[in-house]
mmCIF file of C-alpha atoms and ligand atoms in Angstrom:
data_model
loop_
_atom_site.group_PDB
_atom_site.id
_atom_site.type_symbol
_atom_site.label_atom_id
_atom_site.label_comp_id
_atom_site.label_asym_id
_atom_site.label_seq_id
_atom_site.Cartn_x
_atom_site.Cartn_y
_atom_site.Cartn_z
ATOM 1 C CA MET A 1 -2.442 -2.696 24.494
ATOM 2 C CA SER A 2 1.039 -1.196 24.368
ATOM 3 C CA ASN A 3 2.894 -1.854 21.131
ATOM 4 C CA LYS A 4 6.299 -1.902 22.790
ATOM 5 C CA HIS A 5 8.494 -4.349 20.850
ATOM 6 C CA HIS A 6 5.533 -5.205 18.651
ATOM 7 C CA ILE A 7 6.046 -5.508 14.941
ATOM 8 C CA PRO A 8 3.045 -4.409 12.879
ATOM 9 C CA GLU A 9 1.536 -7.255 10.889
ATOM 10 C CA HIS A 10 0.641 -4.918 8.016
ATOM 11 C CA VAL A 11 2.559 -1.801 6.957
ATOM 12 C CA ALA A 12 1.135 0.330 4.144
ATOM 13 C CA ILE A 13 3.224 3.032 2.493
ATOM 14 C CA ILE A 14 2.333 6.011 0.317
ATOM 15 C CA MET A 15 5.575 6.342 -1.645
ATOM 16 C CA ASP A 16 5.792 10.094 -2.131
ATOM 17 C CA GLY A 17 8.565 12.445 -3.234
ATOM 18 C CA ASN A 18 10.078 10.816 -6.331
ATOM 19 C CA GLY A 19 9.566 13.994 -8.366
ATOM 20 C CA ARG A 20 11.084 16.263 -5.715
ATOM 21 C CA TRP A 21 14.018 13.893 -5.298
ATOM 22 C CA ALA A 22 14.650 14.030 -9.050
ATOM 23 C CA LYS A 23 14.518 17.839 -9.026
ATOM 24 C CA GLN A 24 16.915 18.033 -6.073
ATOM 25 C CA HIS A 25 19.374 15.852 -7.993
ATOM 26 C CA GLY A 26 18.986 17.729 -11.305
ATOM 27 C CA LYS A 27 17.293 14.723 -12.912
ATOM 28 C CA GLU A 28 14.108 14.064 -14.881
ATOM 29 C CA ARG A 29 10.971 12.958 -12.983
ATOM 30 C CA TYR A 30 11.106 9.442 -14.428
ATOM 31 C CA GLU A 31 14.588 9.075 -12.923
ATOM 32 C CA GLY A 32 13.008 9.739 -9.534
ATOM 33 C CA HIS A 33 10.667 6.810 -10.172
ATOM 34 C CA ILE A 34 13.642 4.612 -11.147
ATOM 35 C CA ALA A 35 15.258 5.513 -7.823
ATOM 36 C CA GLY A 36 11.857 4.803 -6.214
ATOM 37 C CA VAL A 37 11.986 1.220 -7.473
ATOM 38 C CA GLU A 38 15.269 0.749 -5.597
ATOM 39 C CA SER A 39 13.443 1.847 -2.455
ATOM 40 C CA VAL A 40 10.664 -0.651 -3.187
ATOM 41 C CA ARG A 41 13.292 -3.406 -3.321
ATOM 42 C CA ARG A 42 14.828 -2.227 -0.029
ATOM 43 C CA ALA A 43 11.439 -1.902 1.683
ATOM 44 C CA VAL A 44 10.516 -5.474 0.727
ATOM 45 C CA GLU A 45 13.807 -6.747 2.158
ATOM 46 C CA SER A 46 13.373 -4.711 5.350
ATOM 47 C CA ALA A 47 9.762 -5.846 5.832
ATOM 48 C CA ALA A 48 10.806 -9.492 5.468
ATOM 49 C CA LYS A 49 13.796 -8.968 7.771
ATOM 50 C CA TYR A 50 11.738 -7.430 10.615
ATOM 51 C CA GLY A 51 8.882 -9.933 10.354
ATOM 52 C CA VAL A 52 6.194 -7.733 8.794
ATOM 53 C CA LYS A 53 3.757 -10.093 7.056
ATOM 54 C CA TRP A 54 1.962 -7.644 4.750
ATOM 55 C CA LEU A 55 3.476 -4.656 2.932
ATOM 56 C CA THR A 56 1.141 -2.543 0.811
ATOM 57 C CA LEU A 57 2.634 0.090 -1.494
ATOM 58 C CA TYR A 58 0.613 2.811 -3.225
ATOM 59 C CA ALA A 59 2.271 2.551 -6.639
ATOM 60 C CA PHE A 60 -0.272 4.300 -8.877
ATOM 61 C CA SER A 61 -3.558 5.985 -8.025
ATOM 62 C CA THR A 62 -6.519 6.265 -10.352
ATOM 63 C CA GLU A 63 -5.819 10.019 -10.336
ATOM 64 C CA ASN A 64 -2.241 9.431 -11.583
ATOM 65 C CA TRP A 65 -3.557 8.780 -15.136
ATOM 66 C CA GLY A 66 -3.864 12.574 -15.290
ATOM 67 C CA ARG A 67 -0.054 13.016 -15.221
ATOM 68 C CA PRO A 68 1.841 13.770 -18.448
ATOM 69 C CA THR A 69 1.642 10.778 -20.814
ATOM 70 C CA ALA A 70 5.430 10.373 -20.866
ATOM 71 C CA GLU A 71 5.520 10.022 -17.072
ATOM 72 C CA VAL A 72 2.595 7.567 -17.005
ATOM 73 C CA ASN A 73 4.290 5.491 -19.721
ATOM 74 C CA ALA A 74 7.572 5.568 -17.818
ATOM 75 C CA ILE A 75 5.877 4.253 -14.655
ATOM 76 C CA MET A 76 4.108 1.470 -16.633
ATOM 77 C CA GLU A 77 7.374 0.519 -18.312
ATOM 78 C CA LEU A 78 9.146 0.502 -14.965
ATOM 79 C CA PHE A 79 6.481 -1.784 -13.550
ATOM 80 C CA CYS A 80 6.906 -4.249 -16.451
ATOM 81 C CA LYS A 81 10.695 -4.166 -16.271
ATOM 82 C CA SER A 82 10.618 -4.588 -12.483
ATOM 83 C CA VAL A 83 8.353 -7.650 -12.751
ATOM 84 C CA VAL A 84 10.850 -9.297 -15.090
ATOM 85 C CA ALA A 85 13.933 -8.230 -13.119
ATOM 86 C CA GLU A 86 12.626 -8.806 -9.590
ATOM 87 C CA SER A 87 10.588 -12.010 -9.947
ATOM 88 C CA PRO A 88 13.459 -14.450 -9.232
ATOM 89 C CA SER A 89 14.503 -12.556 -6.107
ATOM 90 C CA LEU A 90 10.898 -12.209 -4.875
ATOM 91 C CA ILE A 91 10.322 -15.943 -5.344
ATOM 92 C CA LYS A 92 13.596 -16.709 -3.552
ATOM 93 C CA GLN A 93 12.614 -14.468 -0.616
ATOM 94 C CA GLY A 94 9.173 -16.092 -0.366
ATOM 95 C CA VAL A 95 7.351 -12.903 -1.319
ATOM 96 C CA ARG A 96 3.839 -13.287 -2.699
ATOM 97 C CA VAL A 97 2.701 -10.338 -4.834
ATOM 98 C CA GLN A 98 -0.929 -9.278 -5.056
ATOM 99 C CA ILE A 99 -2.307 -6.308 -6.971
ATOM 100 C CA ILE A 100 -5.283 -4.240 -5.806
ATOM 101 C CA GLY A 101 -6.944 -1.705 -8.082
ATOM 102 C CA GLU A 102 -9.077 -1.788 -11.193
ATOM 103 C CA LYS A 103 -7.818 -3.784 -14.160
ATOM 104 C CA THR A 104 -8.923 -1.020 -16.519
ATOM 105 C CA HIS A 105 -6.963 1.447 -18.689
ATOM 106 C CA PHE A 106 -3.880 -0.821 -18.642
ATOM 107 C CA SER A 107 -2.240 -1.966 -21.859
ATOM 108 C CA ASP A 108 -2.259 -5.703 -22.608
ATOM 109 C CA SER A 109 1.432 -5.949 -21.754
ATOM 110 C CA VAL A 110 0.881 -4.450 -18.286
ATOM 111 C CA LEU A 111 -2.124 -6.743 -17.690
ATOM 112 C CA LYS A 112 0.050 -9.691 -18.704
ATOM 113 C CA MET A 113 2.732 -8.661 -16.203
ATOM 114 C CA ILE A 114 0.150 -8.269 -13.425
ATOM 115 C CA ASP A 115 -1.035 -11.850 -14.086
ATOM 116 C CA GLN A 116 2.511 -13.133 -14.357
ATOM 117 C CA ILE A 117 3.772 -11.678 -11.085
ATOM 118 C CA GLU A 118 0.680 -12.812 -9.156
ATOM 119 C CA GLN A 119 0.909 -16.346 -10.524
ATOM 120 C CA THR A 120 4.649 -16.900 -10.255
ATOM 121 C CA THR A 121 4.826 -15.660 -6.648
ATOM 122 C CA ALA A 122 1.561 -17.220 -5.447
ATOM 123 C CA GLU A 123 3.294 -19.746 -3.167
ATOM 124 C CA GLY A 124 5.316 -17.130 -1.224
ATOM 125 C CA LYS A 125 4.894 -17.497 2.541
ATOM 126 C CA THR A 126 7.299 -14.956 4.067
ATOM 127 C CA LEU A 127 5.619 -11.698 3.101
ATOM 128 C CA THR A 128 2.729 -10.552 0.945
ATOM 129 C CA LEU A 129 3.588 -7.480 -1.113
ATOM 130 C CA VAL A 130 0.395 -5.717 -2.138
ATOM 131 C CA LEU A 131 0.773 -3.191 -4.930
ATOM 132 C CA ALA A 132 -2.048 -0.678 -5.191
ATOM 133 C CA PHE A 133 -2.010 -0.044 -8.912
ATOM 134 C CA ASN A 134 -4.789 2.019 -10.522
ATOM 135 C CA TYR A 135 -6.305 2.116 -7.049
ATOM 136 C CA SER A 136 -8.817 4.563 -5.576
ATOM 137 C CA SER A 137 -10.332 3.923 -2.181
ATOM 138 C CA ARG A 138 -13.542 5.836 -2.956
ATOM 139 C CA ARG A 139 -14.033 3.829 -6.150
ATOM 140 C CA GLU A 140 -13.333 0.642 -4.191
ATOM 141 C CA LEU A 141 -16.100 1.606 -1.746
ATOM 142 C CA MET A 142 -18.425 2.590 -4.598
ATOM 143 C CA LEU A 143 -17.888 -0.737 -6.397
ATOM 144 C CA ALA A 144 -18.428 -2.646 -3.143
ATOM 145 C CA THR A 145 -21.651 -0.710 -2.549
ATOM 146 C CA GLN A 146 -22.867 -1.519 -6.075
ATOM 147 C CA ALA A 147 -22.085 -5.220 -5.617
ATOM 148 C CA ILE A 148 -23.903 -5.308 -2.269
ATOM 149 C CA CYS A 149 -26.935 -3.486 -3.746
ATOM 150 C CA GLU A 150 -27.081 -6.051 -6.556
ATOM 151 C CA ARG A 151 -27.087 -8.890 -4.033
ATOM 152 C CA VAL A 152 -29.873 -7.195 -2.096
ATOM 153 C CA ALA A 153 -31.863 -6.652 -5.320
ATOM 154 C CA LYS A 154 -31.477 -10.351 -6.196
ATOM 155 C CA GLY A 155 -32.712 -11.314 -2.737
ATOM 156 C CA GLU A 156 -29.401 -12.912 -1.717
ATOM 157 C CA LEU A 157 -28.994 -10.504 1.180
ATOM 158 C CA ARG A 158 -31.368 -8.375 3.247
ATOM 159 C CA SER A 159 -30.475 -4.703 3.670
ATOM 160 C CA GLU A 160 -30.423 -5.060 7.469
ATOM 161 C CA GLU A 161 -27.775 -7.769 7.059
ATOM 162 C CA VAL A 162 -25.332 -5.283 5.506
ATOM 163 C CA ASN A 163 -22.844 -4.832 8.330
ATOM 164 C CA GLU A 164 -19.133 -3.921 8.579
ATOM 165 C CA GLU A 165 -18.099 -7.494 7.802
ATOM 166 C CA VAL A 166 -20.191 -7.598 4.622
ATOM 167 C CA ILE A 167 -18.675 -4.320 3.430
ATOM 168 C CA THR A 168 -15.138 -5.463 4.289
ATOM 169 C CA ASN A 169 -15.726 -8.706 2.376
ATOM 170 C CA HIS A 170 -16.677 -6.793 -0.782
ATOM 171 C CA LEU A 171 -13.529 -4.649 -0.845
ATOM 172 C CA MET A 172 -10.469 -5.383 -2.997
ATOM 173 C CA THR A 173 -8.591 -5.975 0.263
ATOM 174 C CA HIS A 174 -11.060 -8.603 1.503
ATOM 175 C CA SER A 175 -8.364 -11.236 2.042
ATOM 176 C CA MET A 176 -5.989 -8.900 3.910
ATOM 177 C CA PRO A 177 -5.755 -7.659 7.479
ATOM 178 C CA ASP A 178 -6.265 -3.922 8.021
ATOM 179 C CA PRO A 179 -3.024 -1.919 8.004
ATOM 180 C CA ASP A 180 -1.551 -1.376 11.473
ATOM 181 C CA LEU A 181 0.820 1.353 10.333
ATOM 182 C CA ILE A 182 0.449 3.768 7.416
ATOM 183 C CA VAL A 183 3.557 5.689 6.351
ATOM 184 C CA ARG A 184 3.626 8.567 3.876
ATOM 185 C CA THR A 185 7.055 9.821 2.935
ATOM 186 C CA SER A 186 8.055 13.376 1.937
ATOM 187 C CA GLY A 187 6.330 15.114 4.836
ATOM 188 C CA GLU A 188 2.880 15.243 3.233
ATOM 189 C CA CYS A 189 0.147 14.427 5.774
ATOM 190 C CA ARG A 190 -2.711 13.157 3.626
ATOM 191 C CA LEU A 191 -4.237 9.791 2.747
ATOM 192 C CA SER A 192 -4.986 10.761 -0.877
ATOM 193 C CA ASN A 193 -7.709 8.186 -1.469
ATOM 194 C CA PHE A 194 -5.707 5.293 0.028
ATOM 195 C CA LEU A 195 -7.337 2.548 2.164
ATOM 196 C CA LEU A 196 -9.900 4.922 3.698
ATOM 197 C CA TRP A 197 -12.078 2.174 5.213
ATOM 198 C CA GLN A 198 -9.158 -0.057 6.170
ATOM 199 C CA ALA A 199 -7.244 2.765 7.910
ATOM 200 C CA SER A 200 -9.849 3.184 10.672
ATOM 201 C CA TYR A 201 -7.528 2.081 13.492
ATOM 202 C CA ALA A 202 -4.143 2.438 11.807
ATOM 203 C CA GLU A 203 -1.280 4.401 13.291
ATOM 204 C CA PHE A 204 0.075 7.149 11.009
ATOM 205 C CA TYR A 205 3.666 8.224 10.452
ATOM 206 C CA PHE A 206 4.756 11.031 8.142
ATOM 207 C CA PRO A 207 8.562 11.188 7.865
ATOM 208 C CA GLU A 208 10.187 14.040 5.923
ATOM 209 C CA VAL A 209 12.390 11.685 3.898
ATOM 210 C CA LEU A 210 11.661 11.465 0.166
ATOM 211 C CA TRP A 211 10.734 7.984 -1.076
ATOM 212 C CA PRO A 212 13.995 7.328 -3.015
ATOM 213 C CA ASP A 213 15.916 7.993 0.236
ATOM 214 C CA PHE A 214 13.741 5.652 2.323
ATOM 215 C CA ASP A 215 16.214 2.952 3.370
ATOM 216 C CA ASP A 216 16.436 0.193 5.970
ATOM 217 C CA ALA A 217 17.248 2.686 8.751
ATOM 218 C CA GLU A 218 14.105 4.684 7.849
ATOM 219 C CA PHE A 219 12.022 1.496 7.823
ATOM 220 C CA LYS A 220 13.362 0.605 11.275
ATOM 221 C CA LYS A 221 12.576 4.136 12.494
ATOM 222 C CA ALA A 222 8.967 3.715 11.316
ATOM 223 C CA LEU A 223 8.731 0.427 13.225
ATOM 224 C CA ASP A 224 10.182 2.075 16.344
ATOM 225 C CA VAL A 225 7.635 4.884 16.125
ATOM 226 C CA TYR A 226 4.874 2.282 15.817
ATOM 227 C CA ALA A 227 6.222 0.362 18.820
ATOM 228 C CA SER A 228 6.113 3.544 20.907
ATOM 229 C CA ARG A 229 2.438 4.172 20.158
ATOM 230 C CA GLU A 230 -0.403 2.920 22.279
ATOM 231 C CA ARG A 231 -3.415 1.657 20.354
ATOM 232 C CA ARG A 232 -6.633 1.987 22.305
ATOM 233 C CA TYR A 233 -9.314 1.118 19.720
ATOM 234 C CA GLY A 234 -11.721 3.580 21.360
ATOM 235 C CA LEU A 235 -11.263 2.043 24.800
ATOM 236 C CA VAL A 236 -9.923 3.633 28.003
ATOM 237 C CA ILE A 237 -6.479 2.543 29.128
ATOM 238 C CA GLU A 238 -5.924 3.690 32.713
ATOM 239 C CA ASP A 239 -2.944 5.841 33.775
ATOM 240 C CA LYS A 240 -1.673 6.383 30.261
ATOM 241 C CA GLU A 241 -1.852 9.252 27.811
ATOM 242 C CA ALA A 242 -2.311 8.532 24.139
ATOM 243 C CA LYS A 243 0.753 9.544 22.128
ATOM 244 C CA CYS A 244 0.648 10.870 18.606
HETATM 245 C C1 LIG B 301 4.960 9.597 -5.915
HETATM 246 O O1 LIG B 301 5.988 10.525 -6.108
HETATM 247 C C2 LIG B 301 5.229 8.366 -6.658
HETATM 248 C C3 LIG B 301 4.429 7.828 -7.632
HETATM 249 C C4 LIG B 301 3.144 8.397 -8.040
HETATM 250 C C5 LIG B 301 4.806 6.626 -8.353
HETATM 251 C C6 LIG B 301 5.475 5.568 -7.551
HETATM 252 C C7 LIG B 301 6.091 4.629 -8.494
HETATM 253 C C8 LIG B 301 7.219 3.954 -8.312
HETATM 254 C C9 LIG B 301 7.993 3.952 -7.051
HETATM 255 C C10 LIG B 301 7.779 3.146 -9.415
HETATM 256 C C11 LIG B 301 6.889 2.088 -10.001
HETATM 257 C C12 LIG B 301 6.357 1.132 -9.003
HETATM 258 C C13 LIG B 301 6.595 -0.178 -8.954
HETATM 259 C C14 LIG B 301 5.968 -0.959 -7.876
HETATM 260 C C15 LIG B 301 7.506 -0.881 -9.872
HETATM 261 P P1 LIG B 301 5.651 11.880 -6.898
HETATM 262 O O2 LIG B 301 5.970 11.673 -8.332
HETATM 263 O O3 LIG B 301 4.239 12.295 -6.626
HETATM 264 O O4 LIG B 301 6.676 12.856 -6.229
HETATM 265 P P2 LIG B 301 6.495 14.442 -6.021
HETATM 266 O O5 LIG B 301 5.303 14.631 -5.115
HETATM 267 O O6 LIG B 301 7.792 14.830 -5.373
HETATM 268 O O7 LIG B 301 6.309 15.037 -7.367
#
């Protein structure tokens, strides 16, 4: 059960601290997000380099619509520009991009970019980059519950057949493995509505570094921390203490 030398199959990151980074550097908040995109590029390269197969990034939560309009627009524009600028490199690296979240509230141009990036990278085999975009874990669970209830009402499923597998299969992440390691940068120790069901057995790591400063060395540090943990999945492992 020890993770020594083990690379997590799925790393999920809550990219936090763009605003604080911008403030520290005397810049506007949107400039923190621009710097954050550089970190996204680096994290993808690092994940591919170390053999991580799934990298999920929390890019925009459902709650983030409540930010000032200018900031929301800047993030949407950054997403569109990044799709155009990064697609060739992602395809070359064998990165497949998938988006989880609700396809609501987005402008037509953002929806078009979501389609475009998913389609043009669909054949990537090295790494799957999952972008959680307009994502809320509670809403994901609510929508799954509604879909399951409808199936029960139609007689397709009996209520006693609703088990963990059925719930998992109705989530937006149904085709993905659970995250092994969840990282939140900037020293905040919260999940903030991110992968609540899927995080059941994940290891957590909360480095102080702000997202725009998260580089390859920080990624490696996160993998080293993961490798030093012992995952017990509720079982008893003799002669060893669990480490946090
Ligand atoms: C959190 O920092 C960051 C976000 C809510 C947005 C993350 C977006 C990007 C990195 C750019 C767009 C994404 C892609 C994939 C192109 P914060 O603003 O909450 O920082 P703070 O807590 O210091 O204010």
